Amino acid sequence: MGMADYYEVLKVSSTANEEELRRAYKKLAMRWHPDKHPSGAKGLAEAKFKQICEAYDVLSDAQKRQIYDLYGEDGLKYDVSSPSAAFAATCGGAGGGGKGGSFQKYGNGNGRVVNDDIFDGFFDDIGSDKSGSPLKKGNDESVNRKYSRSATAAKKAEPVENKLVCSLEELYKGSKRKMKIARLVPDSSGKATTVDEVLAIDIRPGWKKGTKITFPEKGNQEPGLLAGDLIFVIDEKPHQTFKRDGNDLLVNLKVSLLEALTGKTVTLTTLDGRNLEIEVSDIVKPGHEVVITGEGMPISKEPKKRGNLRIKFDVKFPSRLSSDQKADLRRVLGRSS
């Protein structure tokens, strides 16, 4: 299938049992059958329907599922002459031939038939034979469907990435953004048209530069392909006071020589608007660092924890001293030997 995982296609876990697979398949098949979509969307519906059929064919067969779980798609050894043949083999030619998507009953050539009542209430609604009459169920009161391991899945268009620039305050407190996007999709004639859409993005506290938010199939679409994904990549706007280092926040402060020797109370306004007072009583040397535990950035995977605030000091020395000032310093500090 190439671009997707069979379990993801059916929206089930890798431990799903037969009944869970069956329910998921029936729900998705009814939703994406091409005859339930207008002509302009039929190509996308066919691609989706084909994916769903293929995924169910593999996962509902114990032997195929075991091979897939162990070796992936490569272990199934596909042999398909054309995408149209694969679709016809997998989904019974649904939506093809210009006949309104007639349905047929047949097995898959190896004695295995997917029938029962998966499509009960489904084909009665949308299925018809070539004369336009509703399809009748067989003697076993079920509609047989053919699936083929030779099916291939439609590929996605290339993903589109956009930068999402956030202030440090947004990444500290969290934020909600609404982004208007314009995406290209083909109309019923295959011509590219622009579709506008508004997406909501929930920026979570602690997200870092490079964090990716993916909107599946919200990118551009090309004829014969599924729509690509739209990806927003977080970028950080420089802050005038703080600099981020992982989960820590860094601040550079300058103090006078007098403050370095006698102490100072530092007041900082935090990213969430609090005034934080830090008492510095030790003698401060150039490069001296004070660490305030838990006053850094939130940790996105552990919301109750935060990094540290690290304050690095630089000592501003006077450009000149008068004779009296030098004498006072010698008296206080003692003459150096």
Short mmCIF file of C-alpha atoms in Angstrom, two decimals:
data_model
loop_
_atom_site.label_atom_id
_atom_site.label_comp_id
_atom_site.label_asym_id
_atom_site.label_seq_id
_atom_site.Cartn_x
_atom_site.Cartn_y
_atom_site.Cartn_z
CA MET A 1 0.00 0.00 0.00
CA GLY A 2 3.02 2.20 0.31
CA MET A 3 1.88 5.44 1.90
CA ALA A 4 -0.29 4.26 4.80
CA ASP A 5 -0.52 1.61 7.47
CA TYR A 6 -3.32 -0.96 7.14
CA TYR A 7 -4.35 -0.50 10.77
CA GLU A 8 -4.42 3.28 10.33
CA VAL A 9 -6.54 2.95 7.20
CA LEU A 10 -9.22 1.05 9.13
CA LYS A 11 -8.68 3.21 12.23
CA VAL A 12 -8.16 0.21 14.51
CA SER A 13 -5.38 -0.86 16.85
CA SER A 14 -2.86 -3.55 15.92
CA THR A 15 -4.62 -5.88 18.38
CA ALA A 16 -8.09 -5.49 16.85
CA ASN A 17 -10.09 -8.71 16.68
CA GLU A 18 -12.20 -9.99 13.79
CA GLU A 19 -15.39 -8.29 14.93
CA GLU A 20 -13.64 -4.93 15.44
CA LEU A 21 -12.12 -5.16 11.97
CA ARG A 22 -15.49 -6.04 10.50
CA ARG A 23 -17.27 -3.10 12.13
CA ALA A 24 -14.56 -0.65 11.13
CA TYR A 25 -14.54 -1.92 7.55
CA LYS A 26 -18.31 -1.71 7.15
CA LYS A 27 -18.42 1.83 8.50
CA LEU A 28 -15.62 3.10 6.27
CA ALA A 29 -16.77 1.23 3.17
CA MET A 30 -20.23 2.77 3.45
CA ARG A 31 -18.73 6.21 3.90
CA TRP A 32 -16.28 6.07 1.01
CA HIS A 33 -18.08 4.01 -1.61
CA PRO A 34 -17.76 5.96 -4.91
CA ASP A 35 -21.49 5.76 -5.64
CA LYS A 36 -22.13 7.90 -2.56
CA HIS A 37 -20.01 10.76 -3.90
CA PRO A 38 -20.60 13.30 -6.68
CA SER A 39 -18.62 12.99 -9.89
CA GLY A 40 -16.15 15.68 -8.85
CA ALA A 41 -15.14 13.72 -5.75
CA LYS A 42 -15.40 10.23 -7.22
CA GLY A 43 -11.66 9.92 -7.88
CA LEU A 44 -10.78 10.58 -4.25
CA ALA A 45 -13.56 8.27 -3.05
CA GLU A 46 -12.33 5.46 -5.30
CA ALA A 47 -8.81 5.83 -3.94
CA LYS A 48 -10.05 5.77 -0.34
CA PHE A 49 -12.37 2.85 -1.00
CA LYS A 50 -9.53 0.93 -2.60
CA GLN A 51 -7.33 1.50 0.44
CA ILE A 52 -10.07 0.30 2.76
CA CYS A 53 -10.74 -2.86 0.72
CA GLU A 54 -7.07 -3.74 0.57
CA ALA A 55 -6.51 -3.19 4.27
CA TYR A 56 -9.48 -5.35 5.22
CA ASP A 57 -8.46 -8.09 2.80
CA VAL A 58 -5.09 -8.42 4.50
CA LEU A 59 -6.08 -7.93 8.14
CA SER A 60 -9.15 -10.18 8.01
CA ASP A 61 -7.07 -13.07 6.69
CA ALA A 62 -5.07 -14.61 9.54
CA GLN A 63 -2.23 -15.80 7.31
CA LYS A 64 -1.87 -12.53 5.43
CA ARG A 65 -2.10 -10.56 8.66
CA GLN A 66 0.68 -12.59 10.24
CA ILE A 67 2.93 -11.98 7.24
CA TYR A 68 2.09 -8.28 7.25
CA ASP A 69 2.75 -7.92 10.99
CA LEU A 70 6.12 -9.65 10.64
CA TYR A 71 7.41 -8.30 7.35
CA GLY A 72 5.19 -5.42 6.38
CA GLU A 73 3.80 -4.76 2.93
CA ASP A 74 6.89 -6.13 1.19
CA GLY A 75 6.14 -9.58 2.55
CA LEU A 76 2.85 -9.77 0.68
CA LYS A 77 4.55 -9.69 -2.77
CA TYR A 78 2.04 -7.73 -4.88
CA ASP A 79 1.64 -8.37 -8.58
CA VAL A 80 -0.56 -5.72 -10.23
CA SER A 81 -0.67 -4.85 -13.92
CA SER A 82 -2.46 -1.51 -13.54
CA PRO A 83 -4.14 0.64 -10.87
CA SER A 84 -7.50 0.25 -12.57
CA ALA A 85 -7.18 -3.53 -12.59
CA ALA A 86 -6.21 -3.48 -8.93
CA PHE A 87 -9.24 -1.39 -8.06
CA ALA A 88 -11.56 -3.66 -10.02
CA ALA A 89 -10.06 -6.77 -8.44
CA THR A 90 -10.27 -5.38 -4.93
CA CYS A 91 -13.58 -3.57 -4.94
CA GLY A 92 -15.60 -5.39 -7.55
CA GLY A 93 -15.31 -2.67 -10.21
CA ALA A 94 -17.29 -0.23 -8.11
CA GLY A 95 -17.76 3.10 -9.80
CA GLY A 96 -16.26 1.95 -13.10
CA GLY A 97 -17.50 1.41 -16.63
CA GLY A 98 -19.87 4.36 -16.63
CA LYS A 99 -22.70 2.09 -15.52
CA GLY A 100 -23.42 3.82 -12.26
CA GLY A 101 -21.13 1.55 -10.27
CA SER A 102 -22.84 -1.83 -10.56
CA PHE A 103 -21.91 -4.53 -8.06
CA GLN A 104 -21.15 -8.16 -8.69
CA LYS A 105 -21.01 -11.25 -6.53
CA TYR A 106 -17.96 -13.45 -6.80
CA GLY A 107 -15.16 -15.06 -4.85
CA ASN A 108 -11.45 -14.25 -4.96
CA GLY A 109 -10.27 -17.30 -6.85
CA ASN A 110 -8.76 -19.14 -3.89
CA GLY A 111 -11.97 -20.28 -2.29
CA ARG A 112 -12.14 -17.41 0.18
CA VAL A 113 -15.25 -15.24 -0.06
CA VAL A 114 -15.96 -12.21 2.08
CA ASN A 115 -19.72 -12.21 2.36
CA ASP A 116 -21.97 -12.52 5.44
CA ASP A 117 -23.84 -9.29 6.13
CA ILE A 118 -21.09 -6.68 5.95
CA PHE A 119 -22.96 -4.79 3.27
CA ASP A 120 -26.49 -5.47 4.53
CA GLY A 121 -28.47 -2.25 4.29
CA PHE A 122 -25.69 -0.75 2.19
CA PHE A 123 -26.24 -2.26 -1.25
CA ASP A 124 -30.01 -2.09 -0.81
CA ASP A 125 -29.52 1.66 -0.68
CA ILE A 126 -26.95 2.40 -3.38
CA GLY A 127 -26.33 -0.77 -5.41
CA SER A 128 -28.01 -1.53 -8.71
CA ASP A 129 -27.51 -3.89 -11.61
CA LYS A 130 -27.12 -2.69 -15.19
CA SER A 131 -30.88 -2.43 -15.62
CA GLY A 132 -31.12 -0.07 -12.67
CA SER A 133 -32.88 -2.63 -10.45
CA PRO A 134 -31.64 -3.13 -6.91
CA LEU A 135 -29.31 -6.06 -6.48
CA LYS A 136 -30.81 -9.16 -4.95
CA LYS A 137 -28.99 -11.13 -2.30
CA GLY A 138 -27.82 -14.61 -3.11
CA ASN A 139 -29.22 -17.85 -1.74
CA ASP A 140 -27.03 -17.44 1.35
CA GLU A 141 -28.72 -14.09 2.06
CA SER A 142 -25.48 -12.19 1.63
CA VAL A 143 -23.66 -10.18 -0.97
CA ASN A 144 -20.27 -11.66 -1.85
CA ARG A 145 -17.42 -9.23 -2.34
CA LYS A 146 -14.11 -9.92 -4.03
CA TYR A 147 -10.83 -8.75 -2.57
CA SER A 148 -7.40 -9.19 -4.10
CA ARG A 149 -3.96 -9.10 -2.54
CA SER A 150 -2.80 -7.52 -5.78
CA ALA A 151 -4.42 -4.17 -4.95
CA THR A 152 -2.29 -1.04 -4.72
CA ALA A 153 -3.12 2.08 -2.76
CA ALA A 154 -3.31 5.57 -4.15
CA LYS A 155 -0.37 7.76 -3.28
CA LYS A 156 -0.54 11.10 -1.57
CA ALA A 157 0.57 14.38 -3.04
CA GLU A 158 3.70 15.88 -1.53
CA PRO A 159 3.17 17.44 1.93
CA VAL A 160 3.17 21.22 2.30
CA GLU A 161 5.14 22.77 5.18
CA ASN A 162 4.53 26.24 6.60
CA LYS A 163 6.43 28.02 9.36
CA LEU A 164 4.34 29.04 12.40
CA VAL A 165 6.19 31.79 14.29
CA CYS A 166 5.25 31.97 17.99
CA SER A 167 6.29 34.34 20.75
CA LEU A 168 8.01 32.88 23.79
CA GLU A 169 4.95 33.90 25.81
CA GLU A 170 2.72 31.76 23.58
CA LEU A 171 5.00 28.76 23.99
CA TYR A 172 5.12 29.35 27.75
CA LYS A 173 1.39 29.75 28.42
CA GLY A 174 -0.11 28.02 25.39
CA SER A 175 -2.25 29.68 22.76
CA LYS A 176 -4.97 29.09 20.19
CA ARG A 177 -4.49 30.19 16.59
CA LYS A 178 -6.84 30.22 13.64
CA MET A 179 -5.04 29.92 10.33
CA LYS A 180 -6.71 30.64 7.00
CA ILE A 181 -5.27 28.41 4.31
CA ALA A 182 -5.73 28.25 0.56
CA ARG A 183 -5.27 24.81 -1.00
CA LEU A 184 -5.39 23.60 -4.58
CA VAL A 185 -7.83 20.82 -5.47
CA PRO A 186 -8.95 19.56 -8.88
CA ASP A 187 -12.53 20.20 -9.96
CA SER A 188 -14.65 17.70 -11.86
CA SER A 189 -12.74 18.48 -15.06
CA GLY A 190 -9.35 18.05 -13.41
CA LYS A 191 -8.57 21.77 -13.39
CA ALA A 192 -6.89 23.10 -10.23
CA THR A 193 -9.10 25.38 -8.15
CA THR A 194 -8.38 27.23 -4.91
CA VAL A 195 -10.33 26.29 -1.79
CA ASP A 196 -10.13 28.46 1.35
CA GLU A 197 -10.39 26.90 4.78
CA VAL A 198 -9.79 27.95 8.39
CA LEU A 199 -7.87 25.58 10.66
CA ALA A 200 -7.66 25.80 14.45
CA ILE A 201 -4.26 25.16 16.04
CA ASP A 202 -3.94 24.52 19.76
CA ILE A 203 -0.39 25.57 20.69
CA ARG A 204 0.54 23.66 23.83
CA PRO A 205 2.75 25.01 26.64
CA GLY A 206 6.33 23.85 26.25
CA TRP A 207 6.35 23.24 22.51
CA LYS A 208 9.76 23.90 21.00
CA LYS A 209 11.14 25.22 17.76
CA GLY A 210 10.82 22.44 15.20
CA THR A 211 7.65 20.93 16.67
CA LYS A 212 5.39 19.80 13.81
CA ILE A 213 1.59 19.95 13.72
CA THR A 214 0.19 17.80 10.91
CA PHE A 215 -3.26 18.17 9.34
CA PRO A 216 -3.73 14.96 7.29
CA GLU A 217 -4.90 15.54 3.71
CA LYS A 218 -5.30 19.31 4.15
CA GLY A 219 -2.59 20.10 1.62
CA ASN A 220 -2.82 20.40 -2.15
CA GLN A 221 -4.37 17.65 -4.25
CA GLU A 222 -3.41 16.52 -7.73
CA PRO A 223 -5.50 14.46 -10.17
CA GLY A 224 -5.21 10.77 -9.36
CA LEU A 225 -3.60 11.41 -5.97
CA LEU A 226 -4.90 11.80 -2.46
CA ALA A 227 -4.51 15.26 -0.97
CA GLY A 228 -1.14 15.77 0.69
CA ASP A 229 -0.69 16.62 4.35
CA LEU A 230 -0.38 20.19 5.62
CA ILE A 231 2.36 20.60 8.22
CA PHE A 232 2.98 23.62 10.44
CA VAL A 233 6.48 23.85 11.93
CA ILE A 234 6.91 25.87 15.13
CA ASP A 235 9.48 28.66 15.08
CA GLU A 236 10.36 30.92 18.04
CA LYS A 237 10.34 34.69 17.88
CA PRO A 238 13.37 36.24 19.65
CA HIS A 239 12.56 37.70 23.10
CA GLN A 240 14.05 40.92 24.44
CA THR A 241 14.77 39.49 27.92
CA PHE A 242 14.80 35.71 27.84
CA LYS A 243 16.58 33.20 25.68
CA ARG A 244 15.49 29.58 25.57
CA ASP A 245 17.88 26.67 26.07
CA GLY A 246 15.87 23.44 25.89
CA ASN A 247 13.50 23.66 28.86
CA ASP A 248 15.56 26.36 30.61
CA LEU A 249 15.28 30.12 30.30
CA LEU A 250 18.46 32.20 30.23
CA VAL A 251 18.82 35.84 31.29
CA ASN A 252 21.96 37.96 31.07
CA LEU A 253 22.19 40.77 33.63
CA LYS A 254 24.80 43.44 34.23
CA VAL A 255 25.60 44.69 37.73
CA SER A 256 27.94 47.41 38.87
CA LEU A 257 31.13 46.61 40.77
CA LEU A 258 29.52 47.94 43.92
CA GLU A 259 26.48 45.67 43.46
CA ALA A 260 28.74 42.73 42.69
CA LEU A 261 30.54 43.24 46.00
CA THR A 262 27.65 44.25 48.25
CA GLY A 263 24.68 42.36 46.83
CA LYS A 264 21.56 43.21 44.86
CA THR A 265 17.88 42.35 44.58
CA VAL A 266 17.01 41.47 40.99
CA THR A 267 13.40 41.88 39.80
CA LEU A 268 12.28 40.03 36.68
CA THR A 269 8.88 39.97 34.99
CA THR A 270 8.16 36.37 34.02
CA LEU A 271 6.60 35.24 30.75
CA ASP A 272 3.23 34.86 32.46
CA GLY A 273 3.36 38.38 33.95
CA ARG A 274 4.55 37.70 37.51
CA ASN A 275 7.20 39.83 39.21
CA LEU A 276 9.96 37.57 40.47
CA GLU A 277 12.40 38.97 43.05
CA ILE A 278 15.79 37.27 43.40
CA GLU A 279 18.08 38.22 46.27
CA VAL A 280 21.75 38.00 45.29
CA SER A 281 23.90 38.17 48.43
CA ASP A 282 27.04 36.34 47.34
CA ILE A 283 29.93 38.22 45.77
CA VAL A 284 29.33 38.17 42.05
CA LYS A 285 32.20 37.45 39.69
CA PRO A 286 31.98 37.90 35.91
CA GLY A 287 30.15 34.87 34.51
CA HIS A 288 28.54 34.02 37.87
CA GLU A 289 25.27 32.13 37.43
CA VAL A 290 22.25 31.87 39.71
CA VAL A 291 19.76 29.05 39.07
CA ILE A 292 16.09 29.39 40.07
CA THR A 293 14.56 25.92 40.01
CA GLY A 294 11.18 25.46 38.29
CA GLU A 295 10.97 28.95 36.74
CA GLY A 296 11.87 27.85 33.22
CA MET A 297 9.70 26.64 30.33
CA PRO A 298 6.93 24.07 30.80
CA ILE A 299 7.89 20.55 29.74
CA SER A 300 5.35 19.57 27.09
CA LYS A 301 5.36 15.84 27.89
CA GLU A 302 5.21 16.50 31.65
CA PRO A 303 2.87 19.51 32.06
CA LYS A 304 3.38 19.80 35.82
CA LYS A 305 7.15 20.18 35.49
CA ARG A 306 9.22 23.12 34.33
CA GLY A 307 12.83 23.78 33.50
CA ASN A 308 15.00 26.27 35.38
CA LEU A 309 15.65 29.99 35.14
CA ARG A 310 19.37 30.66 34.80
CA ILE A 311 20.61 34.20 35.46
CA LYS A 312 24.13 34.91 34.26
CA PHE A 313 25.84 38.02 35.60
CA ASP A 314 28.33 40.34 33.99
CA VAL A 315 30.15 42.88 36.16
CA LYS A 316 30.39 46.40 34.83
CA PHE A 317 33.66 47.95 35.97
CA PRO A 318 34.10 51.73 36.21
CA SER A 319 35.99 53.32 33.34
CA ARG A 320 38.06 55.44 35.75
CA LEU A 321 38.54 56.14 39.49
CA SER A 322 39.58 59.32 41.20
CA SER A 323 42.50 59.38 43.63
CA ASP A 324 40.13 59.61 46.57
CA GLN A 325 38.14 56.60 45.32
CA LYS A 326 41.31 54.56 44.94
CA ALA A 327 42.40 55.51 48.43
CA ASP A 328 39.03 54.49 49.83
CA LEU A 329 39.22 51.12 48.08
CA ARG A 330 42.74 50.48 49.41
CA ARG A 331 41.59 51.32 52.88
CA VAL A 332 38.55 49.05 52.69
CA LEU A 333 40.00 46.16 50.75
CA GLY A 334 43.58 46.38 51.88
CA ARG A 335 46.72 47.05 49.81
CA SER A 336 47.42 44.22 47.43
CA SER A 337 50.89 42.70 47.72
#
